[in-house]
PDB file of C-alpha atoms and ligand atoms in Angstrom:
ATOM      1  CA  UNK A  61     106.685 101.566  94.549  1.00 55.00           C
ATOM      2  CA  UNK A  62     105.247 103.708  97.325  1.00 52.00           C
ATOM      3  CA  UNK A  63     107.173 105.082 100.371  1.00 40.00           C
ATOM      4  CA  UNK A  64     107.267 102.001 102.520  1.00 45.00           C
ATOM      5  CA  UNK A  65     110.606 101.471 104.114  1.00 37.00           C
ATOM      6  CA  UNK A  66     112.685  98.578 105.203  1.00 34.00           C
ATOM      7  CA  UNK A  67     115.263  98.530 103.305  1.00 33.00           C
ATOM      8  CA  UNK A  68     117.750  95.714 103.164  1.00 37.00           C
ATOM      9  CA  UNK A  69     115.529  93.684 104.949  1.00 39.00           C
ATOM     10  CA  UNK A  70     116.288  90.408 102.327  1.00 39.00           C
ATOM     11  CA  UNK A  71     119.482  91.200 101.165  1.00 40.00           C
ATOM     12  CA  UNK A  72     120.850  91.520 104.393  1.00 42.00           C
ATOM     13  CA  UNK A  73     119.734  87.892 104.327  1.00 40.00           C
ATOM     14  CA  UNK A  74     121.024  87.371 101.325  1.00 40.00           C
ATOM     15  CA  UNK A  75     124.408  88.463 102.206  1.00 42.00           C
ATOM     16  CA  UNK A  76     125.044  86.805 105.403  1.00 45.00           C
ATOM     17  CA  UNK A  77     123.915  83.505 104.184  1.00 44.00           C
ATOM     18  CA  UNK A  78     126.611  84.108 100.875  1.00 46.00           C
ATOM     19  CA  UNK A  79     129.348  86.004 103.006  1.00 50.00           C
ATOM     20  CA  UNK A  80     130.452  89.363 102.365  1.00 51.00           C
ATOM     21  CA  UNK A  81     133.471  88.560 100.899  1.00 57.00           C
ATOM     22  CA  UNK A  82     132.215  85.910  97.802  1.00 58.00           C
ATOM     23  CA  UNK A  83     129.119  88.486  97.776  1.00 57.00           C
ATOM     24  CA  UNK A  84     131.778  91.192  96.607  1.00 61.00           C
ATOM     25  CA  UNK A  85     133.327  88.204  94.285  1.00 61.00           C
ATOM     26  CA  UNK A  86     130.049  87.826  93.057  1.00 61.00           C
ATOM     27  CA  UNK A  87     129.400  91.361  92.282  1.00 62.00           C
ATOM     28  CA  UNK A  88     132.641  92.063  90.114  1.00 62.00           C
ATOM     29  CA  UNK A  89     131.880  89.090  88.291  1.00 61.00           C
ATOM     30  CA  UNK A  90     128.402  90.082  87.351  1.00 64.00           C
ATOM     31  CA  UNK A  91     129.767  94.127  86.874  1.00 64.00           C
ATOM     32  CA  UNK A  92     131.824  92.380  84.329  1.00 63.00           C
ATOM     33  CA  UNK A  93     128.603  90.370  82.323  1.00 64.00           C
ATOM     34  CA  UNK A  94     126.408  92.718  82.627  1.00 66.00           C
ATOM     35  CA  UNK A  95     124.569  91.517  85.847  1.00 75.00           C
ATOM     36  CA  UNK A  96     123.823  94.374  88.079  1.00 73.00           C
ATOM     37  CA  UNK A  97     120.822  95.630  88.853  1.00 75.00           C
ATOM     38  CA  UNK A  98     120.052  99.228  88.446  1.00 74.00           C
ATOM     39  CA  UNK A  99     119.783 100.279  91.823  1.00 68.00           C
ATOM     40  CA  UNK A 100     122.688  98.237  93.408  1.00 57.00           C
ATOM     41  CA  UNK A 101     124.825  99.980  95.991  1.00 55.00           C
ATOM     42  CA  UNK A 102     127.102  99.119  98.940  1.00 49.00           C
ATOM     43  CA  UNK A 103     127.280  95.807 100.930  1.00 48.00           C
ATOM     44  CA  UNK A 104     123.466  95.659 100.557  1.00 54.00           C
ATOM     45  CA  UNK A 105     123.707  96.214  97.063  1.00 67.00           C
ATOM     46  CA  UNK A 106     126.272  93.556  96.321  1.00 72.00           C
ATOM     47  CA  UNK A 107     124.024  91.134  97.946  1.00 76.00           C
ATOM     48  CA  UNK A 108     120.769  92.236  95.491  1.00 76.00           C
ATOM     49  CA  UNK A 109     123.681  91.981  92.580  1.00 79.00           C
ATOM     50  CA  UNK A 110     124.195  88.400  93.680  1.00 78.00           C
ATOM     51  CA  UNK A 111     120.298  87.706  93.495  1.00 80.00           C
ATOM     52  CA  UNK A 112     119.838  89.098  90.071  1.00 82.00           C
ATOM     53  CA  UNK A 113     122.537  87.833  88.526  1.00 80.00           C
ATOM     54  CA  UNK A 114     122.019  84.278  90.010  1.00 77.00           C
ATOM     55  CA  UNK A 115     118.064  84.431  88.427  1.00 75.00           C
ATOM     56  CA  UNK A 116     119.791  85.500  85.456  1.00 75.00           C
ATOM     57  CA  UNK A 117     122.344  83.219  84.982  1.00 72.00           C
ATOM     58  CA  UNK A 118     119.991  80.462  86.217  1.00 69.00           C
ATOM     59  CA  UNK A 119     116.300  80.998  85.596  1.00 66.00           C
ATOM     60  CA  UNK A 120     116.283  83.339  82.565  1.00 65.00           C
ATOM     61  CA  UNK A 121     113.685  80.796  80.740  1.00 70.00           C
ATOM     62  CA  UNK A 122     112.045  79.762  83.439  1.00 87.00           C
ATOM     63  CA  UNK A 123     107.854  79.527  84.313  1.00 93.00           C
ATOM     64  CA  UNK A 124     106.233  80.759  87.759  1.00 96.00           C
ATOM     65  CA  UNK A 125     104.643  77.452  88.492  1.00 96.00           C
ATOM     66  CA  UNK A 126     101.629  77.342  87.892  1.00 97.00           C
ATOM     67  CA  UNK A 127      98.623  75.646  89.878  1.00 98.00           C
ATOM     68  CA  UNK A 128      95.489  73.651  89.256  1.00 98.00           C
ATOM     69  CA  UNK A 129      91.795  75.147  89.092  1.00 98.00           C
ATOM     70  CA  UNK A 130      90.846  73.252  92.617  1.00 98.00           C
ATOM     71  CA  UNK A 131      94.124  75.737  94.398  1.00 98.00           C
ATOM     72  CA  UNK A 132      92.532  78.884  93.385  1.00 98.00           C
ATOM     73  CA  UNK A 133      92.075  80.616  97.141  1.00 98.00           C
ATOM     74  CA  UNK A 134      88.373  81.047  98.255  1.00 97.00           C
ATOM     75  CA  UNK A 135      89.249  84.215  99.825  1.00 94.00           C
ATOM     76  CA  UNK A 136      91.772  86.127  97.776  1.00 96.00           C
ATOM     77  CA  UNK A 137      93.258  89.111  99.840  1.00 94.00           C
ATOM     78  CA  UNK A 138      93.096  92.357  98.320  1.00 95.00           C
ATOM     79  CA  UNK A 139      96.483  94.683  99.807  1.00 94.00           C
ATOM     80  CA  UNK A 140      95.606  97.866 100.784  1.00 93.00           C
ATOM     81  CA  UNK A 141      96.160 100.695  98.566  1.00 94.00           C
ATOM     82  CA  UNK A 142      96.335 104.584  98.865  1.00 95.00           C
ATOM     83  CA  UNK A 143      93.045 106.666  97.824  1.00 95.00           C
ATOM     84  CA  UNK A 144      92.300 106.370  94.332  1.00 97.00           C
ATOM     85  CA  UNK A 145      92.416 110.047  92.395  1.00 96.00           C
ATOM     86  CA  UNK A 146      89.518 112.015  90.724  1.00 97.00           C
ATOM     87  CA  UNK A 147      90.051 111.143  87.582  1.00 97.00           C
ATOM     88  CA  UNK A 148      90.045 106.863  88.616  1.00 98.00           C
ATOM     89  CA  UNK A 149      86.479 107.469  89.737  1.00 97.00           C
ATOM     90  CA  UNK A 150      85.563 109.213  87.013  1.00 98.00           C
ATOM     91  CA  UNK A 151      86.607 106.792  84.545  1.00 98.00           C
ATOM     92  CA  UNK A 152      85.184 104.060  86.868  1.00 98.00           C
ATOM     93  CA  UNK A 153      81.497 105.838  86.990  1.00 98.00           C
ATOM     94  CA  UNK A 154      81.518 105.425  83.142  1.00 98.00           C
ATOM     95  CA  UNK A 155      82.860 101.418  82.934  1.00 98.00           C
ATOM     96  CA  UNK A 156      86.179 102.181  82.323  1.00 98.00           C
ATOM     97  CA  UNK A 157      85.231 102.594  78.798  1.00 98.00           C
ATOM     98  CA  UNK A 158      87.396 105.839  78.475  1.00 98.00           C
ATOM     99  CA  UNK A 159      90.029 104.010  80.370  1.00 98.00           C
ATOM    100  CA  UNK A 160      93.307 104.020  77.828  1.00 98.00           C
ATOM    101  CA  UNK A 161      96.682 102.310  78.232  1.00 98.00           C
ATOM    102  CA  UNK A 162      99.279 104.167  75.913  1.00 98.00           C
ATOM    103  CA  UNK A 163     102.134 102.311  75.170  1.00 98.00           C
ATOM    104  CA  UNK A 164     105.165 104.685  73.811  1.00 98.00           C
ATOM    105  CA  UNK A 165     109.032 105.390  74.304  1.00 98.00           C
ATOM    106  CA  UNK A 166     111.329 103.827  71.998  1.00 98.00           C
ATOM    107  CA  UNK A 167     108.498 102.249  69.456  1.00 98.00           C
ATOM    108  CA  UNK A 168     108.222 102.531  65.593  1.00 98.00           C
ATOM    109  CA  UNK A 169     104.274 102.619  66.707  1.00 98.00           C
ATOM    110  CA  UNK A 170     103.208 103.907  69.632  1.00 98.00           C
ATOM    111  CA  UNK A 171      99.438 102.728  70.463  1.00 98.00           C
ATOM    112  CA  UNK A 172      97.163 104.201  72.754  1.00 98.00           C
ATOM    113  CA  UNK A 173      94.540 101.207  73.962  1.00 99.00           C
ATOM    114  CA  UNK A 174      91.288 100.606  75.504  1.00 98.00           C
ATOM    115  CA  UNK A 175      90.261  97.967  77.327  1.00 98.00           C
ATOM    116  CA  UNK A 176      88.180  96.856  74.874  1.00 98.00           C
ATOM    117  CA  UNK A 177      91.242  96.657  72.369  1.00 98.00           C
ATOM    118  CA  UNK A 178      93.062  94.290  74.690  1.00 98.00           C
ATOM    119  CA  UNK A 179      89.921  92.081  74.738  1.00 98.00           C
ATOM    120  CA  UNK A 180      90.103  91.924  71.441  1.00 98.00           C
ATOM    121  CA  UNK A 181      93.781  91.070  70.941  1.00 98.00           C
ATOM    122  CA  UNK A 182      95.037  87.348  71.548  1.00 98.00           C
ATOM    123  CA  UNK A 183      94.184  85.772  75.149  1.00 98.00           C
ATOM    124  CA  UNK A 184      96.472  84.316  77.922  1.00 98.00           C
ATOM    125  CA  UNK A 185      95.333  82.570  81.076  1.00 98.00           C
ATOM    126  CA  UNK A 186      97.625  81.735  84.237  1.00 98.00           C
ATOM    127  CA  UNK A 187      97.104  80.671  87.606  1.00 98.00           C
ATOM    128  CA  UNK A 188      99.659  81.875  89.273  1.00 98.00           C
ATOM    129  CA  UNK A 189     100.567  82.895  93.120  1.00 98.00           C
ATOM    130  CA  UNK A 190     100.730  86.704  94.406  1.00 98.00           C
ATOM    131  CA  UNK A 191     103.196  86.943  97.001  1.00 97.00           C
ATOM    132  CA  UNK A 192     103.713  90.492  98.833  1.00 96.00           C
ATOM    133  CA  UNK A 193     107.082  91.025 100.624  1.00 92.00           C
ATOM    134  CA  UNK A 194     105.136  91.666 104.092  1.00 92.00           C
ATOM    135  CA  UNK A 195     104.776  87.424 104.117  1.00 91.00           C
ATOM    136  CA  UNK A 196     100.727  86.785 102.407  1.00 93.00           C
ATOM    137  CA  UNK A 197      99.797  85.266  99.283  1.00 97.00           C
ATOM    138  CA  UNK A 198      97.102  83.675  97.574  1.00 98.00           C
ATOM    139  CA  UNK A 199      96.426  82.077  94.219  1.00 98.00           C
ATOM    140  CA  UNK A 200      94.508  83.055  91.575  1.00 98.00           C
ATOM    141  CA  UNK A 201      93.523  82.878  87.821  1.00 98.00           C
ATOM    142  CA  UNK A 202      94.704  85.933  85.825  1.00 98.00           C
ATOM    143  CA  UNK A 203      93.431  86.585  82.150  1.00 98.00           C
ATOM    144  CA  UNK A 204      95.201  89.155  80.179  1.00 98.00           C
ATOM    145  CA  UNK A 205      97.087  89.912  76.877  1.00 98.00           C
ATOM    146  CA  UNK A 206     100.771  89.202  76.630  1.00 98.00           C
ATOM    147  CA  UNK A 207     102.984  91.900  77.458  1.00 98.00           C
ATOM    148  CA  UNK A 208     105.200  90.521  74.785  1.00 98.00           C
ATOM    149  CA  UNK A 209     102.410  91.029  72.394  1.00 98.00           C
ATOM    150  CA  UNK A 210     101.818  94.326  73.090  1.00 98.00           C
ATOM    151  CA  UNK A 211     105.802  95.175  72.587  1.00 98.00           C
ATOM    152  CA  UNK A 212     105.833  93.120  69.009  1.00 98.00           C
ATOM    153  CA  UNK A 213     102.215  95.152  68.326  1.00 98.00           C
ATOM    154  CA  UNK A 214     103.758  98.859  69.289  1.00 98.00           C
ATOM    155  CA  UNK A 215     107.007  97.608  67.384  1.00 98.00           C
ATOM    156  CA  UNK A 216     109.290  98.078  70.237  1.00 98.00           C
ATOM    157  CA  UNK A 217     112.921  98.998  68.820  1.00 98.00           C
ATOM    158  CA  UNK A 218     115.632  96.718  69.278  1.00 97.00           C
ATOM    159  CA  UNK A 219     117.737  98.783  71.583  1.00 97.00           C
ATOM    160  CA  UNK A 220     114.883  98.453  74.001  1.00 98.00           C
ATOM    161  CA  UNK A 221     115.949  96.911  77.401  1.00 97.00           C
ATOM    162  CA  UNK A 222     113.834  97.924  79.892  1.00 98.00           C
ATOM    163  CA  UNK A 223     109.766  98.326  80.639  1.00 98.00           C
ATOM    164  CA  UNK A 224     108.105 100.765  82.900  1.00 98.00           C
ATOM    165  CA  UNK A 225     104.836 101.191  83.252  1.00 98.00           C
ATOM    166  CA  UNK A 226     102.698 103.609  85.548  1.00 98.00           C
ATOM    167  CA  UNK A 227      99.670 103.063  87.430  1.00 98.00           C
ATOM    168  CA  UNK A 228      96.966 106.216  87.930  1.00 98.00           C
ATOM    169  CA  UNK A 229      98.348 106.563  91.408  1.00 97.00           C
ATOM    170  CA  UNK A 230     101.269 108.837  90.957  1.00 93.00           C
ATOM    171  CA  UNK A 231     103.744 106.856  93.218  1.00 90.00           C
ATOM    172  CA  UNK A 232     103.235 103.415  91.562  1.00 96.00           C
ATOM    173  CA  UNK A 233     105.920 103.380  88.462  1.00 96.00           C
ATOM    174  CA  UNK A 234     107.702  99.958  88.247  1.00 97.00           C
ATOM    175  CA  UNK A 235     110.485  98.894  85.892  1.00 98.00           C
ATOM    176  CA  UNK A 236     111.531  95.108  84.416  1.00 97.00           C
ATOM    177  CA  UNK A 237     114.190  94.085  82.174  1.00 97.00           C
ATOM    178  CA  UNK A 238     113.088  92.339  78.909  1.00 96.00           C
ATOM    179  CA  UNK A 239     113.888  88.983  80.430  1.00 95.00           C
ATOM    180  CA  UNK A 240     110.584  89.430  82.234  1.00 96.00           C
ATOM    181  CA  UNK A 241     108.947  91.750  79.743  1.00 97.00           C
ATOM    182  CA  UNK A 242     109.284  89.341  76.996  1.00 96.00           C
ATOM    183  CA  UNK A 243     108.230  86.569  79.105  1.00 96.00           C
ATOM    184  CA  UNK A 244     105.276  84.380  77.975  1.00 96.00           C
ATOM    185  CA  UNK A 245     103.967  84.385  81.615  1.00 98.00           C
ATOM    186  CA  UNK A 246     104.232  88.277  81.966  1.00 98.00           C
ATOM    187  CA  UNK A 247     100.477  89.371  81.240  1.00 98.00           C
ATOM    188  CA  UNK A 248      98.760  92.844  81.087  1.00 99.00           C
ATOM    189  CA  UNK A 249      95.741  91.547  83.138  1.00 99.00           C
ATOM    190  CA  UNK A 250      91.992  92.382  82.776  1.00 99.00           C
ATOM    191  CA  UNK A 251      90.257  89.723  84.131  1.00 98.00           C
ATOM    192  CA  UNK A 252      90.848  87.626  87.567  1.00 98.00           C
ATOM    193  CA  UNK A 253      88.580  84.229  88.192  1.00 98.00           C
ATOM    194  CA  UNK A 254      86.369  84.579  85.414  1.00 97.00           C
ATOM    195  CA  UNK A 255      85.490  87.902  85.978  1.00 98.00           C
ATOM    196  CA  UNK A 256      86.322  91.266  85.034  1.00 98.00           C
ATOM    197  CA  UNK A 257      89.677  92.182  87.301  1.00 98.00           C
ATOM    198  CA  UNK A 258      87.504  93.497  90.155  1.00 98.00           C
ATOM    199  CA  UNK A 259      88.691  97.511  91.281  1.00 98.00           C
ATOM    200  CA  UNK A 260      90.474  96.543  94.541  1.00 98.00           C
ATOM    201  CA  UNK A 261      92.161  93.963  92.807  1.00 98.00           C
ATOM    202  CA  UNK A 262      93.974  96.930  90.573  1.00 98.00           C
ATOM    203  CA  UNK A 263      90.921  96.829  87.742  1.00 98.00           C
ATOM    204  CA  UNK A 264      90.274  97.565  85.114  1.00 98.00           C
ATOM    205  CA  UNK A 265      94.168  96.936  84.243  1.00 98.00           C
ATOM    206  CA  UNK A 266      97.069  95.777  86.001  1.00 98.00           C
ATOM    207  CA  UNK A 267     100.451  94.448  85.026  1.00 98.00           C
ATOM    208  CA  UNK A 268     101.007  90.467  86.137  1.00 98.00           C
ATOM    209  CA  UNK A 269     104.357  89.600  86.759  1.00 98.00           C
ATOM    210  CA  UNK A 270     104.290  86.253  88.580  1.00 97.00           C
ATOM    211  CA  UNK A 271     107.981  85.557  88.304  1.00 96.00           C
ATOM    212  CA  UNK A 272     108.476  88.488  91.270  1.00 96.00           C
ATOM    213  CA  UNK A 273     107.436  89.905  94.337  1.00 96.00           C
ATOM    214  CA  UNK A 274     103.712  90.882  94.547  1.00 97.00           C
ATOM    215  CA  UNK A 275     104.712  94.910  94.048  1.00 97.00           C
ATOM    216  CA  UNK A 276     105.932  94.140  90.880  1.00 98.00           C
ATOM    217  CA  UNK A 277     102.283  93.751  89.657  1.00 98.00           C
ATOM    218  CA  UNK A 278     100.885  97.242  89.291  1.00 98.00           C
ATOM    219  CA  UNK A 279      97.164  97.896  89.684  1.00 98.00           C
ATOM    220  CA  UNK A 280      95.753 100.450  87.800  1.00 98.00           C
ATOM    221  CA  UNK A 281      97.739 100.671  84.907  1.00 98.00           C
ATOM    222  CA  UNK A 282      97.583 103.480  82.155  1.00 98.00           C
ATOM    223  CA  UNK A 283     101.241 103.875  80.964  1.00 98.00           C
ATOM    224  CA  UNK A 284     104.117 101.499  79.681  1.00 98.00           C
ATOM    225  CA  UNK A 285     106.526 103.266  78.347  1.00 98.00           C
ATOM    226  CA  UNK A 286     109.724 101.089  76.222  1.00 98.00           C
ATOM    227  CA  UNK A 287     113.252 102.523  77.462  1.00 98.00           C
ATOM    228  CA  UNK A 288     116.971 101.285  76.522  1.00 97.00           C
ATOM    229  CA  UNK A 289     118.268 102.748  80.481  1.00 97.00           C
ATOM    230  CA  UNK A 290     116.784 103.442  83.372  1.00 96.00           C
ATOM    231  CA  UNK A 291     117.735 107.094  84.230  1.00 95.00           C
ATOM    232  CA  UNK A 292     114.592 108.691  83.818  1.00 93.00           C
ATOM    233  CA  UNK A 293     112.803 106.451  86.399  1.00 95.00           C
ATOM    234  CA  UNK A 294     112.203 105.613  90.454  1.00 90.00           C
ATOM    235  CA  UNK A 295     114.305 102.535  90.935  1.00 90.00           C
ATOM    236  CA  UNK A 296     114.449 103.082  94.561  1.00 87.00           C
ATOM    237  CA  UNK A 297     111.597 100.748  95.143  1.00 89.00           C
ATOM    238  CA  UNK A 298     110.895 102.273  98.079  1.00 84.00           C
ATOM    239  CA  UNK A 299     113.556 100.839 100.085  1.00 86.00           C
ATOM    240  CA  UNK A 300     112.905  97.300  98.500  1.00 89.00           C
ATOM    241  CA  UNK A 301     114.485  95.200  95.941  1.00 91.00           C
ATOM    242  CA  UNK A 302     114.388  96.350  91.959  1.00 92.00           C
ATOM    243  CA  UNK A 303     114.826  92.828  91.033  1.00 91.00           C
ATOM    244  CA  UNK A 304     112.290  90.657  93.586  1.00 90.00           C
ATOM    245  CA  UNK A 305     112.446  87.366  91.937  1.00 89.00           C
ATOM    246  CA  UNK A 306     111.126  84.773  93.325  1.00 83.00           C
TER     247      UNK A 306
HETATM  248  N1  LIG B 578      98.815 101.019  91.609  1.00 95.62           N
HETATM  249  C1  LIG B 578      99.286  99.999  93.059  1.00 95.62           C
HETATM  250  N2  LIG B 578      99.684  98.558  92.858  1.00 95.62           N
HETATM  251  C2  LIG B 578     100.015  98.089  93.453  1.00 95.62           C
HETATM  252  C3  LIG B 578     100.128  98.264  94.929  1.00 95.62           C
HETATM  253  C4  LIG B 578      99.444  99.749  95.565  1.00 95.62           C
HETATM  254  O1  LIG B 578      99.261 100.186  96.447  1.00 95.62           O
HETATM  255  N3  LIG B 578      99.428 100.331  94.164  1.00 95.62           N
HETATM  256  N4  LIG B 578     100.256  97.269  95.872  1.00 95.62           N
HETATM  257  C5  LIG B 578     101.376  96.802  95.514  1.00 95.62           C
HETATM  258  C6  LIG B 578     101.946  95.727  96.422  1.00 95.62           C
HETATM  259  S1  LIG B 578     102.784  95.808  97.800  1.00 95.62           S
HETATM  260  C7  LIG B 578     101.453  94.027  96.217  1.00 95.62           C
HETATM  261  S2  LIG B 578     101.859  93.174  97.056  1.00 95.62           S
HETATM  262  C8  LIG B 578     100.622  93.679  95.180  1.00 95.62           C
HETATM  263  C9  LIG B 578      99.077  93.261  96.112  1.00 95.62           C
HETATM  264  O2  LIG B 578      97.931  92.471  95.040  1.00 95.62           O
HETATM  265  P1  LIG B 578      96.628  92.031  95.973  1.00 95.62           P
HETATM  266  O3  LIG B 578      95.883  93.544  95.911  1.00 95.62           O
HETATM  267  O4  LIG B 578      95.834  91.693  94.720  1.00 95.62           O
HETATM  268  O5  LIG B 578      96.999  91.355  96.765  1.00 95.62           O
HETATM  269  O6  LIG B 578      99.617  94.972  94.434  1.00 95.62           O
HETATM  270  C10 LIG B 578     100.794  95.804  93.801  1.00 95.62           C
HETATM  271  N5  LIG B 578     100.613  96.714  93.050  1.00 95.62           N
HETATM  272 MO1  LIG B 579     103.585  94.193  98.486  1.00 95.62          MO
END
């Protein structure tokens, strides 16, 4: 995510609550079972490990809460974004007809999809809440195609463990593990509240990861990369947690 720094805000709380020694033990156990998130280090890191490991063991198969239509927020709040680059504006003027989502990396059949292509695939909708780490949230209906469908479509190789996705905004790349990438609620969204996804909310395409905090739901996505490790990606998250479960 972009370069805002509030390192340790959440993990400091977790660490304080759990007690440092208990957390350190949990971190050791988590390391043994492959449950250490990739940017974990130090005492804060141990706190993050505890959160991630707990979530992964207890909630791997759970779903984010879905809401009735009447709960959709009347005034959803679009968080501000850095100025969109010139190539975005050119694509926007063309009604996003030339927008492409490339899906490659560890895939037997890498592909490049237009928004129209994505709309021709099986459609999924969900009414979920997006929550920013800064404290606000809103509920909306998102429409799109399941990320898992795209993973199948490009024939993701069995060694894939992480999925990265990049925005046309150069600072915005995020990564998730397969528990979230193949989760039925993780969508590549092109619609919101029965309309095209508006630009302030990430149109024409955004990732929706409703089991994690808002910054994992990257807007204006152009590239999805399937990988077996995270070394080539920035997992510093601008000081926030890599695993932002909610
Ligand atoms: N490309 C891009 N994606 C982004 C952001 C951004 O600035 N640029 N902000 C993130 C953050 S911090 C949050 S909380 C959500 C906000 O989503 P919203 O604008 O629909 O409220 O988008 C996320 N995705
Ligand atoms: Mo956010």
